[in-house]
Amino acid sequence: FAGNVVFSFECINFVIPMYDAHEKKETFAPILAYTLLAVCALFIVFGGVNYAFYGIETRPFVTLNLPSNSRVGKVIPFAFALASLFNVPLFLFPAAIYLESQFFNEPASCARTWKINGMRTILILICTFIAFLGKDKIGAFIAFIGSFCCVPLAFIFPVICHAKICQPSRQMLVVNGAVLLLGLVLFVYTSFSAIKELSKIG
């Protein structure tokens, strides 16, 4: 459960690219804060309504609770899968941009464009292969990704970067330390739980 919860931080790597693209930098932090509050409220309401409706029969993925022989039970999972498929390039965008700047730091040309396209294709194929490996144990697989990848992105790396770049005051260092400690605890606990769950299934 904890690993699935922290998987909600999967999009945290979009913050810096969005900040770079934002025209009025001073308005970015309030917009981000209000948006995250709205998303958290949506998650809480959505989860609460489903638990209230299905009770102890609530499945890890709520689409599994839909009647499989109904039109809704067929259309909604398909729409969800399609939306997830279209999101893949967006999720890979920050990583792809960074890798391109490291490996293809050369003047723009047709050859460079095709090299970039080739690298992006390889990234998609790698992600497809990893998803194929985890298809039979999707819950534990998502929990592992959430704990091992999303927790550092959300709690650990930002604190380290903030301490290195901004040179915060002593009070802010205490806050940073508390967030870092929380991140480390979450990382160890959720990673251990996810690995234990994967070993049970395997």
PDB file of C-alpha atoms in Angstrom:
ATOM      1  CA  PHE A   1       0.000   0.000   0.000  1.00  0.00           C
ATOM      2  CA  ALA A   2       2.715   2.487   0.989  1.00  0.00           C
ATOM      3  CA  GLY A   3       4.600   1.908  -2.260  1.00  0.00           C
ATOM      4  CA  ASN A   4       1.468   2.506  -4.300  1.00  0.00           C
ATOM      5  CA  VAL A   5       0.845   5.732  -2.379  1.00  0.00           C
ATOM      6  CA  VAL A   6       4.315   7.168  -3.018  1.00  0.00           C
ATOM      7  CA  PHE A   7       3.933   6.253  -6.696  1.00  0.00           C
ATOM      8  CA  SER A   8       1.684   9.321  -6.783  1.00  0.00           C
ATOM      9  CA  PHE A   9       4.898  11.369  -6.900  1.00  0.00           C
ATOM     10  CA  GLU A  10       5.706   9.953 -10.346  1.00  0.00           C
ATOM     11  CA  CYS A  11       5.225  13.347 -12.045  1.00  0.00           C
ATOM     12  CA  ILE A  12       7.417  15.316  -9.647  1.00  0.00           C
ATOM     13  CA  ASN A  13      10.154  15.422 -12.294  1.00  0.00           C
ATOM     14  CA  PHE A  14       7.953  17.748 -14.376  1.00  0.00           C
ATOM     15  CA  VAL A  15       8.327  20.621 -11.910  1.00  0.00           C
ATOM     16  CA  ILE A  16      11.657  21.958 -13.189  1.00  0.00           C
ATOM     17  CA  PRO A  17      10.749  21.778 -16.921  1.00  0.00           C
ATOM     18  CA  MET A  18       7.422  23.480 -16.166  1.00  0.00           C
ATOM     19  CA  TYR A  19       9.196  26.187 -14.157  1.00  0.00           C
ATOM     20  CA  ASP A  20      11.604  26.799 -17.043  1.00  0.00           C
ATOM     21  CA  ALA A  21       8.702  27.134 -19.475  1.00  0.00           C
ATOM     22  CA  HIS A  22       6.638  29.356 -17.140  1.00  0.00           C
ATOM     23  CA  GLU A  23       6.723  33.001 -18.247  1.00  0.00           C
ATOM     24  CA  LYS A  24       5.912  34.651 -14.909  1.00  0.00           C
ATOM     25  CA  LYS A  25       8.245  32.838 -12.519  1.00  0.00           C
ATOM     26  CA  GLU A  26       6.865  34.576  -9.427  1.00  0.00           C
ATOM     27  CA  THR A  27       3.424  33.027  -9.959  1.00  0.00           C
ATOM     28  CA  PHE A  28       4.709  29.473 -10.406  1.00  0.00           C
ATOM     29  CA  ALA A  29       5.008  28.475  -6.725  1.00  0.00           C
ATOM     30  CA  PRO A  30       1.427  29.498  -5.765  1.00  0.00           C
ATOM     31  CA  ILE A  31       0.005  27.788  -8.868  1.00  0.00           C
ATOM     32  CA  LEU A  32       1.971  24.627  -8.089  1.00  0.00           C
ATOM     33  CA  ALA A  33       0.890  24.632  -4.436  1.00  0.00           C
ATOM     34  CA  TYR A  34      -2.817  25.118  -5.227  1.00  0.00           C
ATOM     35  CA  THR A  35      -2.660  22.503  -7.978  1.00  0.00           C
ATOM     36  CA  LEU A  36      -1.075  19.932  -5.670  1.00  0.00           C
ATOM     37  CA  LEU A  37      -3.660  20.652  -2.984  1.00  0.00           C
ATOM     38  CA  ALA A  38      -6.439  20.152  -5.537  1.00  0.00           C
ATOM     39  CA  VAL A  39      -4.879  16.887  -6.758  1.00  0.00           C
ATOM     40  CA  CYS A  40      -4.521  15.617  -3.175  1.00  0.00           C
ATOM     41  CA  ALA A  41      -8.140  16.498  -2.470  1.00  0.00           C
ATOM     42  CA  LEU A  42      -9.212  14.702  -5.656  1.00  0.00           C
ATOM     43  CA  PHE A  43      -7.258  11.585  -4.663  1.00  0.00           C
ATOM     44  CA  ILE A  44      -8.791  11.588  -1.180  1.00  0.00           C
ATOM     45  CA  VAL A  45     -12.353  12.091  -2.438  1.00  0.00           C
ATOM     46  CA  PHE A  46     -11.984   9.527  -5.230  1.00  0.00           C
ATOM     47  CA  GLY A  47     -10.479   6.918  -2.905  1.00  0.00           C
ATOM     48  CA  GLY A  48     -13.032   7.612  -0.167  1.00  0.00           C
ATOM     49  CA  VAL A  49     -16.007   7.316  -2.519  1.00  0.00           C
ATOM     50  CA  ASN A  50     -14.742   4.025  -3.928  1.00  0.00           C
ATOM     51  CA  TYR A  51     -14.065   2.558  -0.485  1.00  0.00           C
ATOM     52  CA  ALA A  52     -17.493   3.701   0.665  1.00  0.00           C
ATOM     53  CA  PHE A  53     -19.112   2.028  -2.355  1.00  0.00           C
ATOM     54  CA  TYR A  54     -17.110  -1.222  -2.601  1.00  0.00           C
ATOM     55  CA  GLY A  55     -16.037  -1.637   1.034  1.00  0.00           C
ATOM     56  CA  ILE A  56     -13.626  -4.484   1.752  1.00  0.00           C
ATOM     57  CA  GLU A  57     -14.041  -5.714  -1.829  1.00  0.00           C
ATOM     58  CA  THR A  58     -12.160  -2.691  -3.197  1.00  0.00           C
ATOM     59  CA  ARG A  59      -9.401  -3.944  -5.489  1.00  0.00           C
ATOM     60  CA  PRO A  60      -5.904  -2.369  -5.672  1.00  0.00           C
ATOM     61  CA  PHE A  61      -6.909  -0.894  -9.056  1.00  0.00           C
ATOM     62  CA  VAL A  62     -10.442   0.368  -8.971  1.00  0.00           C
ATOM     63  CA  THR A  63     -11.051  -0.499 -12.634  1.00  0.00           C
ATOM     64  CA  LEU A  64     -10.909  -4.146 -11.566  1.00  0.00           C
ATOM     65  CA  ASN A  65     -14.084  -3.568  -9.540  1.00  0.00           C
ATOM     66  CA  LEU A  66     -16.042  -2.701 -12.661  1.00  0.00           C
ATOM     67  CA  PRO A  67     -18.215  -5.504 -14.085  1.00  0.00           C
ATOM     68  CA  SER A  68     -16.094  -7.138 -16.783  1.00  0.00           C
ATOM     69  CA  ASN A  69     -19.102  -8.035 -18.944  1.00  0.00           C
ATOM     70  CA  SER A  70     -20.525  -4.501 -19.014  1.00  0.00           C
ATOM     71  CA  ARG A  71     -19.837  -1.743 -21.506  1.00  0.00           C
ATOM     72  CA  VAL A  72     -18.439   0.507 -18.767  1.00  0.00           C
ATOM     73  CA  GLY A  73     -16.178  -2.300 -17.544  1.00  0.00           C
ATOM     74  CA  LYS A  74     -14.677  -2.576 -21.024  1.00  0.00           C
ATOM     75  CA  VAL A  75     -14.525   1.065 -22.100  1.00  0.00           C
ATOM     76  CA  ILE A  76     -13.034   2.644 -18.949  1.00  0.00           C
ATOM     77  CA  PRO A  77     -10.028   0.266 -18.603  1.00  0.00           C
ATOM     78  CA  PHE A  78      -9.347   0.670 -22.320  1.00  0.00           C
ATOM     79  CA  ALA A  79      -9.530   4.470 -22.039  1.00  0.00           C
ATOM     80  CA  PHE A  80      -7.251   4.375 -18.995  1.00  0.00           C
ATOM     81  CA  ALA A  81      -4.711   2.204 -20.838  1.00  0.00           C
ATOM     82  CA  LEU A  82      -4.864   4.507 -23.857  1.00  0.00           C
ATOM     83  CA  ALA A  83      -4.326   7.605 -21.708  1.00  0.00           C
ATOM     84  CA  SER A  84      -1.378   5.901 -19.993  1.00  0.00           C
ATOM     85  CA  LEU A  85       0.102   5.038 -23.377  1.00  0.00           C
ATOM     86  CA  PHE A  86      -0.141   8.641 -24.570  1.00  0.00           C
ATOM     87  CA  ASN A  87       1.477   9.824 -21.311  1.00  0.00           C
ATOM     88  CA  VAL A  88       4.651   7.792 -21.843  1.00  0.00           C
ATOM     89  CA  PRO A  89       6.417  10.397 -24.049  1.00  0.00           C
ATOM     90  CA  LEU A  90       5.537  13.086 -21.519  1.00  0.00           C
ATOM     91  CA  PHE A  91       6.968  11.043 -18.631  1.00  0.00           C
ATOM     92  CA  LEU A  92      10.174  10.398 -20.579  1.00  0.00           C
ATOM     93  CA  PHE A  93      10.605  14.006 -21.691  1.00  0.00           C
ATOM     94  CA  PRO A  94      12.767  15.293 -18.756  1.00  0.00           C
ATOM     95  CA  ALA A  95      15.049  12.244 -18.861  1.00  0.00           C
ATOM     96  CA  ALA A  96      15.302  12.377 -22.652  1.00  0.00           C
ATOM     97  CA  ILE A  97      16.196  16.085 -22.645  1.00  0.00           C
ATOM     98  CA  TYR A  98      18.939  15.506 -20.086  1.00  0.00           C
ATOM     99  CA  LEU A  99      20.408  12.522 -21.938  1.00  0.00           C
ATOM    100  CA  GLU A 100      20.315  14.413 -25.230  1.00  0.00           C
ATOM    101  CA  SER A 101      22.283  17.295 -23.712  1.00  0.00           C
ATOM    102  CA  GLN A 102      24.899  14.841 -22.454  1.00  0.00           C
ATOM    103  CA  PHE A 103      25.320  12.594 -25.498  1.00  0.00           C
ATOM    104  CA  PHE A 104      24.398  14.812 -28.446  1.00  0.00           C
ATOM    105  CA  ASN A 105      26.003  18.136 -27.610  1.00  0.00           C
ATOM    106  CA  GLU A 106      26.672  19.042 -31.238  1.00  0.00           C
ATOM    107  CA  PRO A 107      25.272  21.530 -33.783  1.00  0.00           C
ATOM    108  CA  ALA A 108      21.784  20.854 -35.085  1.00  0.00           C
ATOM    109  CA  SER A 109      21.771  18.584 -38.105  1.00  0.00           C
ATOM    110  CA  CYS A 110      19.795  15.799 -39.726  1.00  0.00           C
ATOM    111  CA  ALA A 111      22.175  13.216 -38.264  1.00  0.00           C
ATOM    112  CA  ARG A 112      21.752  14.639 -34.744  1.00  0.00           C
ATOM    113  CA  THR A 113      17.963  14.562 -35.109  1.00  0.00           C
ATOM    114  CA  TRP A 114      18.009  10.894 -36.090  1.00  0.00           C
ATOM    115  CA  LYS A 115      20.379  10.060 -33.246  1.00  0.00           C
ATOM    116  CA  ILE A 116      17.957  11.705 -30.814  1.00  0.00           C
ATOM    117  CA  ASN A 117      15.011   9.860 -32.359  1.00  0.00           C
ATOM    118  CA  GLY A 118      16.948   6.598 -32.066  1.00  0.00           C
ATOM    119  CA  MET A 119      17.742   7.208 -28.404  1.00  0.00           C
ATOM    120  CA  ARG A 120      14.115   8.043 -27.617  1.00  0.00           C
ATOM    121  CA  THR A 121      13.009   4.871 -29.399  1.00  0.00           C
ATOM    122  CA  ILE A 122      15.466   2.827 -27.336  1.00  0.00           C
ATOM    123  CA  LEU A 123      14.134   4.415 -24.128  1.00  0.00           C
ATOM    124  CA  ILE A 124      10.575   3.495 -25.102  1.00  0.00           C
ATOM    125  CA  LEU A 125      11.635  -0.095 -25.889  1.00  0.00           C
ATOM    126  CA  ILE A 126      13.436  -0.397 -22.548  1.00  0.00           C
ATOM    127  CA  CYS A 127      10.350   0.843 -20.695  1.00  0.00           C
ATOM    128  CA  THR A 128       8.182  -1.554 -22.696  1.00  0.00           C
ATOM    129  CA  PHE A 129      10.441  -4.475 -21.793  1.00  0.00           C
ATOM    130  CA  ILE A 130      10.417  -3.551 -18.091  1.00  0.00           C
ATOM    131  CA  ALA A 131       6.608  -3.216 -18.164  1.00  0.00           C
ATOM    132  CA  PHE A 132       6.356  -6.635 -19.825  1.00  0.00           C
ATOM    133  CA  LEU A 133       8.445  -8.175 -17.040  1.00  0.00           C
ATOM    134  CA  GLY A 134       6.145  -6.706 -14.375  1.00  0.00           C
ATOM    135  CA  LYS A 135       2.788  -7.354 -16.060  1.00  0.00           C
ATOM    136  CA  ASP A 136       1.907 -10.386 -13.915  1.00  0.00           C
ATOM    137  CA  LYS A 137       2.624  -8.625 -10.608  1.00  0.00           C
ATOM    138  CA  ILE A 138       1.565  -5.100 -11.416  1.00  0.00           C
ATOM    139  CA  GLY A 139       0.681  -4.026  -7.860  1.00  0.00           C
ATOM    140  CA  ALA A 140       4.032  -4.988  -6.355  1.00  0.00           C
ATOM    141  CA  PHE A 141       5.826  -3.677  -9.447  1.00  0.00           C
ATOM    142  CA  ILE A 142       4.217  -0.232  -9.133  1.00  0.00           C
ATOM    143  CA  ALA A 143       4.982  -0.216  -5.405  1.00  0.00           C
ATOM    144  CA  PHE A 144       8.648  -0.933  -6.154  1.00  0.00           C
ATOM    145  CA  ILE A 145       8.848   1.867  -8.738  1.00  0.00           C
ATOM    146  CA  GLY A 146       7.106   4.242  -6.354  1.00  0.00           C
ATOM    147  CA  SER A 147       9.429   3.459  -3.461  1.00  0.00           C
ATOM    148  CA  PHE A 148      12.723   3.115  -5.320  1.00  0.00           C
ATOM    149  CA  CYS A 149      12.283   5.913  -7.889  1.00  0.00           C
ATOM    150  CA  CYS A 150       9.564   8.349  -6.819  1.00  0.00           C
ATOM    151  CA  VAL A 151      10.526   8.805  -3.165  1.00  0.00           C
ATOM    152  CA  PRO A 152      14.081  10.015  -3.964  1.00  0.00           C
ATOM    153  CA  LEU A 153      12.699  12.329  -6.665  1.00  0.00           C
ATOM    154  CA  ALA A 154      10.136  13.828  -4.299  1.00  0.00           C
ATOM    155  CA  PHE A 155      11.955  13.964  -0.950  1.00  0.00           C
ATOM    156  CA  ILE A 156      15.687  13.263  -1.156  1.00  0.00           C
ATOM    157  CA  PHE A 157      17.150  14.824  -4.315  1.00  0.00           C
ATOM    158  CA  PRO A 158      15.303  18.180  -4.000  1.00  0.00           C
ATOM    159  CA  VAL A 159      16.569  18.651  -0.439  1.00  0.00           C
ATOM    160  CA  ILE A 160      20.163  17.894  -1.459  1.00  0.00           C
ATOM    161  CA  CYS A 161      19.949  20.261  -4.447  1.00  0.00           C
ATOM    162  CA  HIS A 162      18.377  22.995  -2.319  1.00  0.00           C
ATOM    163  CA  ALA A 163      21.135  22.712   0.286  1.00  0.00           C
ATOM    164  CA  LYS A 164      23.858  22.807  -2.371  1.00  0.00           C
ATOM    165  CA  ILE A 165      22.466  25.599  -4.548  1.00  0.00           C
ATOM    166  CA  CYS A 166      20.547  27.935  -2.229  1.00  0.00           C
ATOM    167  CA  GLN A 167      22.726  27.759   0.907  1.00  0.00           C
ATOM    168  CA  PRO A 168      19.671  27.974   3.198  1.00  0.00           C
ATOM    169  CA  SER A 169      19.586  29.428   6.685  1.00  0.00           C
ATOM    170  CA  ARG A 170      19.904  27.308   9.809  1.00  0.00           C
ATOM    171  CA  GLN A 171      16.124  27.173  10.272  1.00  0.00           C
ATOM    172  CA  MET A 172      15.635  26.050   6.700  1.00  0.00           C
ATOM    173  CA  LEU A 173      18.370  23.453   7.135  1.00  0.00           C
ATOM    174  CA  VAL A 174      16.357  21.990   9.992  1.00  0.00           C
ATOM    175  CA  VAL A 175      13.310  21.778   7.724  1.00  0.00           C
ATOM    176  CA  ASN A 176      15.445  20.253   4.977  1.00  0.00           C
ATOM    177  CA  GLY A 177      16.826  17.736   7.434  1.00  0.00           C
ATOM    178  CA  ALA A 178      13.332  16.739   8.547  1.00  0.00           C
ATOM    179  CA  VAL A 179      12.187  16.274   4.929  1.00  0.00           C
ATOM    180  CA  LEU A 180      15.350  14.311   4.127  1.00  0.00           C
ATOM    181  CA  LEU A 181      14.829  12.070   7.152  1.00  0.00           C
ATOM    182  CA  LEU A 182      11.211  11.478   6.149  1.00  0.00           C
ATOM    183  CA  GLY A 183      12.356  10.623   2.634  1.00  0.00           C
ATOM    184  CA  LEU A 184      14.977   8.172   3.857  1.00  0.00           C
ATOM    185  CA  VAL A 185      12.491   6.446   6.166  1.00  0.00           C
ATOM    186  CA  LEU A 186       9.922   6.205   3.386  1.00  0.00           C
ATOM    187  CA  PHE A 187      12.561   4.969   0.949  1.00  0.00           C
ATOM    188  CA  VAL A 188      13.780   2.171   3.221  1.00  0.00           C
ATOM    189  CA  TYR A 189      10.335   1.113   4.447  1.00  0.00           C
ATOM    190  CA  THR A 190       8.507   1.186   1.128  1.00  0.00           C
ATOM    191  CA  SER A 191      11.401  -0.394  -0.795  1.00  0.00           C
ATOM    192  CA  PHE A 192      11.629  -3.231   1.737  1.00  0.00           C
ATOM    193  CA  SER A 193       7.868  -3.757   1.625  1.00  0.00           C
ATOM    194  CA  ALA A 194       7.815  -3.750  -2.186  1.00  0.00           C
ATOM    195  CA  ILE A 195      10.743  -6.191  -2.472  1.00  0.00           C
ATOM    196  CA  LYS A 196       9.106  -8.462   0.101  1.00  0.00           C
ATOM    197  CA  GLU A 197       5.865  -8.393  -1.900  1.00  0.00           C
ATOM    198  CA  LEU A 198       7.709  -9.138  -5.151  1.00  0.00           C
ATOM    199  CA  SER A 199       9.504 -12.079  -3.555  1.00  0.00           C
ATOM    200  CA  LYS A 200       6.174 -13.499  -2.347  1.00  0.00           C
ATOM    201  CA  ILE A 201       4.721 -13.348  -5.845  1.00  0.00           C
ATOM    202  CA  GLY A 202       7.841 -14.728  -7.475  1.00  0.00           C
TER     203      GLY A 202
END
